[in-house]
mmCIF file of C-alpha atoms and ligand atoms in Angstrom:
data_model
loop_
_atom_site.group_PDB
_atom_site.id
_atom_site.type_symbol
_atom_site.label_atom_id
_atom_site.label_comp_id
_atom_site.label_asym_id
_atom_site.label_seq_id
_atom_site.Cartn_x
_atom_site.Cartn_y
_atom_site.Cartn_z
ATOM 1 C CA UNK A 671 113.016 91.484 109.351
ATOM 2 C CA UNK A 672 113.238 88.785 111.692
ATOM 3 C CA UNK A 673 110.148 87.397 113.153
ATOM 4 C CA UNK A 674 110.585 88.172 117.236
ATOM 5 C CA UNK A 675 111.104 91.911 116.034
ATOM 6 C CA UNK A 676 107.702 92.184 114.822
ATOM 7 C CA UNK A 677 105.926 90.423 117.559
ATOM 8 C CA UNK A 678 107.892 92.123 120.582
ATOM 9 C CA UNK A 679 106.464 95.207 119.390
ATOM 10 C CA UNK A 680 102.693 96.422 119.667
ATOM 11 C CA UNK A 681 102.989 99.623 117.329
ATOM 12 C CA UNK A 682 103.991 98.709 113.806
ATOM 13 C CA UNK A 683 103.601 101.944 111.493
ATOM 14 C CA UNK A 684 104.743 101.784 107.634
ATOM 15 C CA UNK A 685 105.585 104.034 104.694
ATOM 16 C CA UNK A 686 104.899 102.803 101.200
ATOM 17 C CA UNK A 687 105.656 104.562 98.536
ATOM 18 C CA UNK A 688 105.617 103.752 95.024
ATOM 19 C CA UNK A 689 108.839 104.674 93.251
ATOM 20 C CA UNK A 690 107.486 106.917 90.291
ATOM 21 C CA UNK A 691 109.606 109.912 90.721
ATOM 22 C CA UNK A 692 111.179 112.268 93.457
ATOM 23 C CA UNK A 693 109.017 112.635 96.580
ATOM 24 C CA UNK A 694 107.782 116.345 96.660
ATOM 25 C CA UNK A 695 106.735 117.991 100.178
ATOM 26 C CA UNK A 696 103.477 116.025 100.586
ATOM 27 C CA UNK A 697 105.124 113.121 99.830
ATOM 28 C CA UNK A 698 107.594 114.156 102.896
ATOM 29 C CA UNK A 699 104.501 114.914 105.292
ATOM 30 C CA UNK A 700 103.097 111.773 104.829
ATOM 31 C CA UNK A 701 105.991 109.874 105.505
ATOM 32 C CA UNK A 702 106.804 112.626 108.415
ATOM 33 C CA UNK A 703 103.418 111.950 110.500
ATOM 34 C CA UNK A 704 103.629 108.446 109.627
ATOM 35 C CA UNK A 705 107.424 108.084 111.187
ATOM 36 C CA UNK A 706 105.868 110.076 114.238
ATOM 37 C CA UNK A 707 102.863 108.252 115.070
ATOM 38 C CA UNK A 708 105.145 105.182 115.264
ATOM 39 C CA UNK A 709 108.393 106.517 117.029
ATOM 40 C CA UNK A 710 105.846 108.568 119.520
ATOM 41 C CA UNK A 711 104.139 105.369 120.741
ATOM 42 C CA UNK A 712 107.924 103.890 120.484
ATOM 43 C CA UNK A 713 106.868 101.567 117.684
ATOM 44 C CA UNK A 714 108.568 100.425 114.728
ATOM 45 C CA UNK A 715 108.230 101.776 111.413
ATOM 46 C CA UNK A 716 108.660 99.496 108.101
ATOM 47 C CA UNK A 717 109.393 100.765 104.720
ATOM 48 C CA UNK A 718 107.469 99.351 101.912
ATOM 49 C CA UNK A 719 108.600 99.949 98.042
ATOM 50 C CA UNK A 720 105.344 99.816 95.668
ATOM 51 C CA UNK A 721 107.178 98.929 92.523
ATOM 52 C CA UNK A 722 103.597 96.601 91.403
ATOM 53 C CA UNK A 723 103.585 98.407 88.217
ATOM 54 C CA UNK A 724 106.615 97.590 85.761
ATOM 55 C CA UNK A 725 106.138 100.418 83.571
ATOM 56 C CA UNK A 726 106.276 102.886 86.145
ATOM 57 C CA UNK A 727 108.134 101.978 89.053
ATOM 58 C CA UNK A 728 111.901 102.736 88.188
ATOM 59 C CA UNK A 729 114.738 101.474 91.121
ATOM 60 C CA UNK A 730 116.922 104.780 90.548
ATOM 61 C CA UNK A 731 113.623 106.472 92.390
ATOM 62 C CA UNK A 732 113.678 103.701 94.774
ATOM 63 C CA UNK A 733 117.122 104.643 96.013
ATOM 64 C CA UNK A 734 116.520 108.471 95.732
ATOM 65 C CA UNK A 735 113.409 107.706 98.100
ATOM 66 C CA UNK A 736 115.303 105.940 100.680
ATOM 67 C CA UNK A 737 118.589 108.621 100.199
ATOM 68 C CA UNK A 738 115.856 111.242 100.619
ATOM 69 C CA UNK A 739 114.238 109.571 104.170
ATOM 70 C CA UNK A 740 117.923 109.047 105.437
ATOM 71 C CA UNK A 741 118.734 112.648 104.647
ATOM 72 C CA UNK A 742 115.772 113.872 106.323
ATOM 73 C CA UNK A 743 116.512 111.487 109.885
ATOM 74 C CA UNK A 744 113.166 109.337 109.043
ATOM 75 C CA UNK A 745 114.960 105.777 109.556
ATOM 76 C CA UNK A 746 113.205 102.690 109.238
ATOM 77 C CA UNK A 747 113.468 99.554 110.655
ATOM 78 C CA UNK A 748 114.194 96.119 108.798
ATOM 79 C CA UNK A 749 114.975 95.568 105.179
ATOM 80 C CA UNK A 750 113.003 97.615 102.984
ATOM 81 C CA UNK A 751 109.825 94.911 101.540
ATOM 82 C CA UNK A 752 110.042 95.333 97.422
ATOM 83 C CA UNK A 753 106.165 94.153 95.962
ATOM 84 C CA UNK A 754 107.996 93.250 92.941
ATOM 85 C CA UNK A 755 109.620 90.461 94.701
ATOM 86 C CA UNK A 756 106.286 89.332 96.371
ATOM 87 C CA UNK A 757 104.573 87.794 93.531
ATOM 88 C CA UNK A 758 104.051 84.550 94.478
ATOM 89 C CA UNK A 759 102.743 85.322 97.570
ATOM 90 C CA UNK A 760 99.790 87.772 96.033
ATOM 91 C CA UNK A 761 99.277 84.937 93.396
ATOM 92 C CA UNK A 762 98.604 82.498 96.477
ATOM 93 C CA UNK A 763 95.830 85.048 97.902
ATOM 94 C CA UNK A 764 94.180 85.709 94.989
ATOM 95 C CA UNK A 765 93.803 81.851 94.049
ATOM 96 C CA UNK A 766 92.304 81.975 97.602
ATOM 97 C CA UNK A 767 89.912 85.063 96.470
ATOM 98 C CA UNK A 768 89.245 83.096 93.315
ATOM 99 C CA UNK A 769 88.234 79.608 95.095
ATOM 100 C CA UNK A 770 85.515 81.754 97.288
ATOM 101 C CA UNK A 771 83.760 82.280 93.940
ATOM 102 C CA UNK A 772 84.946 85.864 94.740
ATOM 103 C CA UNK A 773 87.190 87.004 91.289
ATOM 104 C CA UNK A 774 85.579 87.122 87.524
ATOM 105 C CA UNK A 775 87.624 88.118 84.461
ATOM 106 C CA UNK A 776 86.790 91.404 82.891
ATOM 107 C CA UNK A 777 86.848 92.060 79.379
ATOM 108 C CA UNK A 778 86.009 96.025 79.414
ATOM 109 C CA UNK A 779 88.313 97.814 77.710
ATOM 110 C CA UNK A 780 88.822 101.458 79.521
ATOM 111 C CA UNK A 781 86.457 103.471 76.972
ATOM 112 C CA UNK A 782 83.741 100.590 77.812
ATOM 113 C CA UNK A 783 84.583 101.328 81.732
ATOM 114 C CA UNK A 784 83.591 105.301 81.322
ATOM 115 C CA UNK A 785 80.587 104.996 78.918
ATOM 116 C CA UNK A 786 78.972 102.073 81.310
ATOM 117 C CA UNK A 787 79.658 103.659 84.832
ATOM 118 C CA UNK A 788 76.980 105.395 86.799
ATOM 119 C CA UNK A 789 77.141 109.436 87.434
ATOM 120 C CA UNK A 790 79.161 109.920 90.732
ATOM 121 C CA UNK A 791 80.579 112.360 92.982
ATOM 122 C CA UNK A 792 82.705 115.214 91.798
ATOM 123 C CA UNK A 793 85.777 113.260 92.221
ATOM 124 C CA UNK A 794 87.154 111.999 89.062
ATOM 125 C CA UNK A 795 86.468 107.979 90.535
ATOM 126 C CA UNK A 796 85.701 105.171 88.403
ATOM 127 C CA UNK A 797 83.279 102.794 89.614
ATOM 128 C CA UNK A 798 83.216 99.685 87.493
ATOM 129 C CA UNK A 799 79.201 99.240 86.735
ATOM 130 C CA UNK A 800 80.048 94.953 86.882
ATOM 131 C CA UNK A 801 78.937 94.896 83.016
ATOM 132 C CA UNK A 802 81.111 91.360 83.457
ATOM 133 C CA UNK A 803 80.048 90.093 86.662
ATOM 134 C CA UNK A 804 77.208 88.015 84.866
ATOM 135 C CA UNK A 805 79.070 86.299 81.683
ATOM 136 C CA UNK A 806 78.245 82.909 81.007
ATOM 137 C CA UNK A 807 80.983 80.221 80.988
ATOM 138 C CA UNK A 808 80.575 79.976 76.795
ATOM 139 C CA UNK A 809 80.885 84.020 76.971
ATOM 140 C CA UNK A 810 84.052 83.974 78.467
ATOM 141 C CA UNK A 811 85.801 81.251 76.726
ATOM 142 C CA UNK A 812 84.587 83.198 73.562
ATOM 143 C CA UNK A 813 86.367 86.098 74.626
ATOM 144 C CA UNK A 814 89.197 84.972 75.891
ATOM 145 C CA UNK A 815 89.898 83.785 72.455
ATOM 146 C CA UNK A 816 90.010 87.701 71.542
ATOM 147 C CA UNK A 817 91.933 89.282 74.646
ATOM 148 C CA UNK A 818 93.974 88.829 77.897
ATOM 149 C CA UNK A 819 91.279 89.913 80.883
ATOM 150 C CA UNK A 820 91.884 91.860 83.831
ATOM 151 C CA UNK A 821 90.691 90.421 87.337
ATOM 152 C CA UNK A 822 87.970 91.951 89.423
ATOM 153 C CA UNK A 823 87.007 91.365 93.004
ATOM 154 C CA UNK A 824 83.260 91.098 93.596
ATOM 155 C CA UNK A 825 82.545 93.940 95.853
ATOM 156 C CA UNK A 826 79.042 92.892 97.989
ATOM 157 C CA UNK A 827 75.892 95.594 98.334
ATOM 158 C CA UNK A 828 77.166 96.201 102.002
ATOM 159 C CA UNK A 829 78.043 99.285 104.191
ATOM 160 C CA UNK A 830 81.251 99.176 105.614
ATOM 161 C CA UNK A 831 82.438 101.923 108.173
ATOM 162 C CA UNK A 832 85.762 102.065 110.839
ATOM 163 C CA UNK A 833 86.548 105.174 112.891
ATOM 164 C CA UNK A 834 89.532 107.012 111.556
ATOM 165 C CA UNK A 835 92.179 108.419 114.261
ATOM 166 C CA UNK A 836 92.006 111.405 111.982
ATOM 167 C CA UNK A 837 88.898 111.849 110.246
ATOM 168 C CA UNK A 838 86.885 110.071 112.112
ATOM 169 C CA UNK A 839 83.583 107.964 111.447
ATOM 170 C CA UNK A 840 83.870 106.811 107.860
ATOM 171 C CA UNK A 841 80.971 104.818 105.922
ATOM 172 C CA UNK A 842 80.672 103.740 102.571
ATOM 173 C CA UNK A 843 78.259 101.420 100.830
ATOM 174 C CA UNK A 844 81.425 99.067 98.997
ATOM 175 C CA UNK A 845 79.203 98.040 95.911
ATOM 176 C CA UNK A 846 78.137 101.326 95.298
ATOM 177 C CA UNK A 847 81.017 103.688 96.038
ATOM 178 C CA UNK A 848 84.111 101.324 95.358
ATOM 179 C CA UNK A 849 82.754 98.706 92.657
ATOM 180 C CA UNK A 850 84.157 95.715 91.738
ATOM 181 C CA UNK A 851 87.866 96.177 92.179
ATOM 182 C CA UNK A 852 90.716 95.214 89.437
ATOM 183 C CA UNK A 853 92.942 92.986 91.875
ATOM 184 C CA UNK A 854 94.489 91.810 88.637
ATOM 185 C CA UNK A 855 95.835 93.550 85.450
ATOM 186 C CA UNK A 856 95.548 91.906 82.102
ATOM 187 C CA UNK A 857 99.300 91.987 82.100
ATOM 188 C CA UNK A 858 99.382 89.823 85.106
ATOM 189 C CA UNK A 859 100.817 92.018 87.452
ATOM 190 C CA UNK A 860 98.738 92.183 90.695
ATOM 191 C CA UNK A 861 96.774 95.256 91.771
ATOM 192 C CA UNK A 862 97.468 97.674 94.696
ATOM 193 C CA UNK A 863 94.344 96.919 96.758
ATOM 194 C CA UNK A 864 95.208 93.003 97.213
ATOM 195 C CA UNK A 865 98.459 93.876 97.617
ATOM 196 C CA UNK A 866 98.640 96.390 100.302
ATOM 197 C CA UNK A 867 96.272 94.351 102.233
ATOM 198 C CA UNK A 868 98.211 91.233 101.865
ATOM 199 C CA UNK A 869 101.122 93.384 103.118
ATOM 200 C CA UNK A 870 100.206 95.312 105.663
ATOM 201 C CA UNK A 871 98.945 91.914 107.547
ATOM 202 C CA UNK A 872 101.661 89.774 106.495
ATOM 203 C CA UNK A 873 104.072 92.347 107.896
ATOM 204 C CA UNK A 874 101.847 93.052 111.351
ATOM 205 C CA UNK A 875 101.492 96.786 110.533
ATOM 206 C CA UNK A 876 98.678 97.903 113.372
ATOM 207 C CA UNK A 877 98.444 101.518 111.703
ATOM 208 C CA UNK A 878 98.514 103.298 108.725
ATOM 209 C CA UNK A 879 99.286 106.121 108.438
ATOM 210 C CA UNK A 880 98.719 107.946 104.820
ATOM 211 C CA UNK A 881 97.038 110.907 102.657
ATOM 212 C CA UNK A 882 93.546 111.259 102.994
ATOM 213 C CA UNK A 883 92.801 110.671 99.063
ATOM 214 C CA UNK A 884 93.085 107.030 100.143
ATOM 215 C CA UNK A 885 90.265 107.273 102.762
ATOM 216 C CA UNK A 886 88.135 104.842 100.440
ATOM 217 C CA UNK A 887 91.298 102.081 100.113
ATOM 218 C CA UNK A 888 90.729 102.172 103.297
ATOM 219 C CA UNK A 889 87.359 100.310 103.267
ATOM 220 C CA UNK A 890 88.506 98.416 100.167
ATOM 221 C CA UNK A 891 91.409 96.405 101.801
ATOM 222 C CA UNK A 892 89.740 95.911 105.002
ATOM 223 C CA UNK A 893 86.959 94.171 103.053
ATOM 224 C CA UNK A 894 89.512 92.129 101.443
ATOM 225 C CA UNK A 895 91.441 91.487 104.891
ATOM 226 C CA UNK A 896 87.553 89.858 105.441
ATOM 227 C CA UNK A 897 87.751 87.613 102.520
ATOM 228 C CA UNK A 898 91.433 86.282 103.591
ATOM 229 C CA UNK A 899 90.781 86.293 107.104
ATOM 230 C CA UNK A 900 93.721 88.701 107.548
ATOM 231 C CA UNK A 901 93.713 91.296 110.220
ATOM 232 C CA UNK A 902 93.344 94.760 108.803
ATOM 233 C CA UNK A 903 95.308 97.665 110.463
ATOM 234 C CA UNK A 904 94.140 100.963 111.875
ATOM 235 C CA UNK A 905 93.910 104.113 109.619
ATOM 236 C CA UNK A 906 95.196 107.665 110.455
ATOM 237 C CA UNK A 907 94.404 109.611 107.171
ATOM 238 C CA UNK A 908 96.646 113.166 107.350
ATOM 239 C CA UNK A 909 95.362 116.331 105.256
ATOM 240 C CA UNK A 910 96.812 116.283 102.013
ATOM 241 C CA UNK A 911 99.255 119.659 101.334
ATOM 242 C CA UNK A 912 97.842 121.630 98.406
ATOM 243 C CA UNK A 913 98.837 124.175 96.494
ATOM 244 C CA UNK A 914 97.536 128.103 95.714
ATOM 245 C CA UNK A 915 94.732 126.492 92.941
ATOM 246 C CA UNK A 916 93.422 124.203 95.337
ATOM 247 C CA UNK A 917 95.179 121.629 94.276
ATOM 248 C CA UNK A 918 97.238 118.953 95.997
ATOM 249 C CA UNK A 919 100.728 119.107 95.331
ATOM 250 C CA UNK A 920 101.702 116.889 92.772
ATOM 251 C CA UNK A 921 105.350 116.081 90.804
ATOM 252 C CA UNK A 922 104.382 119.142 88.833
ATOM 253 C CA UNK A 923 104.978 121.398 91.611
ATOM 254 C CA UNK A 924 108.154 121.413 90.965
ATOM 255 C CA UNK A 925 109.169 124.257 93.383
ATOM 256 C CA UNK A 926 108.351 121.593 96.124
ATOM 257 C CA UNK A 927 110.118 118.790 94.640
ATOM 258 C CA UNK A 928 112.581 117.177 97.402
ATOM 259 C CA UNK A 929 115.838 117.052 94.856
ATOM 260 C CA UNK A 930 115.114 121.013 94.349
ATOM 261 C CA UNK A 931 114.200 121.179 98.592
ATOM 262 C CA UNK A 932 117.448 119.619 99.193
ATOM 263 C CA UNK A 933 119.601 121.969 97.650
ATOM 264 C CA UNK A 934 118.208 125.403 99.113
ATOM 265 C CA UNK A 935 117.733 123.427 102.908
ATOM 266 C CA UNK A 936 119.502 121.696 105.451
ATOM 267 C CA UNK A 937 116.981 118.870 106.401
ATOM 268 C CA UNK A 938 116.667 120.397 109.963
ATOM 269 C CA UNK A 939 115.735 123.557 108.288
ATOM 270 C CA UNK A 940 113.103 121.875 105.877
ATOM 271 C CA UNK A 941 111.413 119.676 108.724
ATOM 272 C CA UNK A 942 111.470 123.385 110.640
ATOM 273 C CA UNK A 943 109.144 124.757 108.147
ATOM 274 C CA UNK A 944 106.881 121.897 107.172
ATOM 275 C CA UNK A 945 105.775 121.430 111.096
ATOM 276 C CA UNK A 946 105.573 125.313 111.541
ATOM 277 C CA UNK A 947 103.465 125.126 108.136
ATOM 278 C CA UNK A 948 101.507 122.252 109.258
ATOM 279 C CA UNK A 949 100.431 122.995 112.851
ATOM 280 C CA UNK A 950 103.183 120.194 114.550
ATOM 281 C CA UNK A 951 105.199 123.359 116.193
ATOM 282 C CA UNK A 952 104.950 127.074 116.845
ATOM 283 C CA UNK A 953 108.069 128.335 115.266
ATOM 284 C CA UNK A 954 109.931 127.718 112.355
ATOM 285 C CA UNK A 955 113.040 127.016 113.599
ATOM 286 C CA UNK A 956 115.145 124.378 112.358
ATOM 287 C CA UNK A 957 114.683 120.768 113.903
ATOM 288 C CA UNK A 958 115.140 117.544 113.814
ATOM 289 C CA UNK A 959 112.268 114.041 113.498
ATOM 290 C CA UNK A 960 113.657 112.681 116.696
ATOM 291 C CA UNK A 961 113.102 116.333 118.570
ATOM 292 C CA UNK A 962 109.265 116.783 117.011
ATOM 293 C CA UNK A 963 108.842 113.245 119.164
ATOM 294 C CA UNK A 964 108.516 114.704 122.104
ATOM 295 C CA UNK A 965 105.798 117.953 121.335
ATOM 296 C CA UNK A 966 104.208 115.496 119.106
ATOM 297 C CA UNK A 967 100.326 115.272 119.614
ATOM 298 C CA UNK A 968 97.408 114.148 117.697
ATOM 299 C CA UNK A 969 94.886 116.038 118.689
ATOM 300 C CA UNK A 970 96.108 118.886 117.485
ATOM 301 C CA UNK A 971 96.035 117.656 113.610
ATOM 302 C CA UNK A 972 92.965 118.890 111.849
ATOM 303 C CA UNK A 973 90.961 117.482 108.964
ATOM 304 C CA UNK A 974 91.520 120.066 106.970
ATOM 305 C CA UNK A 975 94.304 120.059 103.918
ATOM 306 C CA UNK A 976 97.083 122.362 104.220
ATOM 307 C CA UNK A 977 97.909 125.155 101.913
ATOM 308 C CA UNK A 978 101.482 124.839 101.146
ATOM 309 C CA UNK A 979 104.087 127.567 100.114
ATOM 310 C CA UNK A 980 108.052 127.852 100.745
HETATM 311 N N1 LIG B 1131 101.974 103.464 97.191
HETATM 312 C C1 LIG B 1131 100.947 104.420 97.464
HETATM 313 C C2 LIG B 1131 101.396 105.785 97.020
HETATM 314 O O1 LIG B 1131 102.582 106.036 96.926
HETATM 315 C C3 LIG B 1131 100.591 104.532 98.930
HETATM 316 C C4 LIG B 1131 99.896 103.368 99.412
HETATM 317 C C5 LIG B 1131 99.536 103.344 100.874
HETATM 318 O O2 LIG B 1131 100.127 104.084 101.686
HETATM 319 O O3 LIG B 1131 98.696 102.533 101.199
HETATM 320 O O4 LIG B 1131 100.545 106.605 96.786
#
C-alpha cells in the first residue's frame, strides 16, 4: 500500500486471519463488524494473512479466505500483508526486545509448562510460572548444548488497563495474568503477540476490531508497543457467536462452515441473517455490507456472545 494512502486517512481498521481452514460464521462476524467500524467512519480497512506458523497455515485457505470476503462484498484496501514474508522485520524488533535485557531463552518443555504453572481461572490459559527467567549464564550454555529454546518476553509485576469501545474498562495485572510471553518458537518462527503488534503499528491500524477471546492480547501487545515505542491501536472486542452447548463456534461446527454457507445462500441472504441474528438489523431480509453502513451503530452491540443457529 503506498505510503500517502495510509496517512491521508484517520480510521485504519484490519482483518487478520490466520489461514488454518475455511472461515465458519464467527469467523464472518468478526470480519463483518470489523469491515463496518471502518467503512462507517469512512476509513480504510487492511487485510492481514497470519500464516506465522508453517505447519499450519496452508495458502489454498489463504485464497479461499480472500474468495470468501470478495463473495460476501467485504473488500479491502491495499495488497493483502503475508507475516510469512515479514521475517526480517520481526527479527529486527525482537533484537531490539533482546538489547533492553527484555527476552531470556526458555528451556521448558510443554509438560514442564503445566506441572510448574500456578492454579488460574476457569479458562484453559497457560501462564508460564518464569521457572527460566533466573538461569545463570553457565546454565544456559549447558542447555543449549541439549535443545533449541523458545524465546520469552519478560512480562513486569504491573497493572495495565485501556477502555474497550465494546467491553469497556479492562485491567489486568501482566505478570500475573499473561506471564512471560513466547515471542519466539524454538523453531525460529516468531510468535503472534510480537507480531501483531509490530503490524498493526507498522501498518497505522488505529482500531481493532476482533473476538473477545483476545481481550487479554489486547494488554499483551500494547505492553510490547511500550517496549518498541510503537503506537498501539484501539480495541473493539465483538461477542463471540456460540453454539447450543455454550460453546463458540469452532471449524467443527460444520453446519456453519462458509464453503457449506455458500452453497445453501446468496451472500446478501447470509449477511441478512447474521445482522438479524446479531442485533445489526430488525429483519432478516437479504442485504448487502455497503447497505448495513448506513443503520450501522455501536451502541447498540452488547457484551454478551451470541447464540448462533441457521
Ligand atoms: N490471526 C488471529 C486469528 O485468526 C487473529 C488475530 C487478531 O485479530 O489480532 O484468530
Amino acid at each position: 500500500m503506498p505510503k500517502s494512502i495510509v496517512k491521508n486517512s484517520h480510521h485504519i481498521g484490519r482483518f487478520a486471519p490466520s489461514p488454518t481452514g475455511r472461515m465458519h460464521l464467527g469467523n464472518v462476524y468478526a470480519a463483518l463488524m470489523s469491515w463496518l467500524f471502518a467503512r462507517a467512519s469512512g476509513g480504510l480497512w487492511l487485510l492481514r494473512i497470519e500464516d506465522l506458523d508453517p505447519e499450519r497455515s496452508r495458502q489454498e485457505y489463504a485464497d479461499a479466505l480472500m474468495s470468501d470476503l470478495e463473495w460476501l462484498g467485504l473488500e479491502w484496501d491495499g495488497t493483502p500483508l503475508y507475516q510469512s514474508q515479514r521475517t526480517d522485520i520481526y527479527r529486527h524488533y525482537f533484537e531490539q526486545l533482546t538489547q533492553q535485557g527484555l527476552v531470556y531463552p526458555c528451556f521448558c518443555t510443554r509438560a514442564d509448562i503445566l506441572a510448574t504453572q500456578a492454579p488460574h481461572q476457569s479458562d484453559n490459559r497457560v501462564v508460564y510460572s518464569g521457572a527460566c527467567r533466573g538461569l545463570t549464564y553457565d546454565q544456559i550454555r549447558q542447555r543449549m548444548a541439549e535443545r533449541k529454546p523458545s524465546w520469552r518476553l519478560m512480562m513486569p509485576d504491573a497493572e495495565s488497563s485501556y477502555v474497550d469501545a465494546i467491553y469497556g474498562p479492562q485491567r489486568c495485572n501482566l505478570k500475573r495474568d499473561c506471564g512471560d510471553i513466547v515471542i519466539r518458537r524454538a523453531d525460529g518462527a516468531f510468535a503472534y503477540q510480537l507480531a501483531v503488534s509490530v503490524d498493526d503499528a507498522l501498518s497505522g491500524v488505529t482500531q481493532v476490531v476482533r473476538g473477545r477471546d483476545l481481550i487479554l492480547s489486547a494488554h499483551q501487545q500494547i505492553a510490547i508497543c511500550g517496549m518498541l515505542s510503537l503506537k498501539p491501536p484501539e480495541y473493539a472486542h465483538v461477542p463471540l457467536l456460540i453454539n447450543e452447548n455454550a460453546q463458540r463456534l469452532s471449524k467443527r461446527d460444520n453446519s456453519l462452515n462458509i464453503g457449506v454457507l455458500r452453497e445453501k445462500f446468496s451472500p446478501q441472504q447470509l449477511i441478512g441473517i447474521l445482522a438479524y441474528k446479531t442485533g445489526l438489523k430488525d429483519d432478516c431480509e437479504p442485504v448487502t455490507p455497503q447497505e448495513l453502513i448506513k443503520t450501522f451503530n455501536t451502541c447498540s452491540i452488547k457484551p454478551k456472545d451470541i447464540l448462533m443457529t441457521i
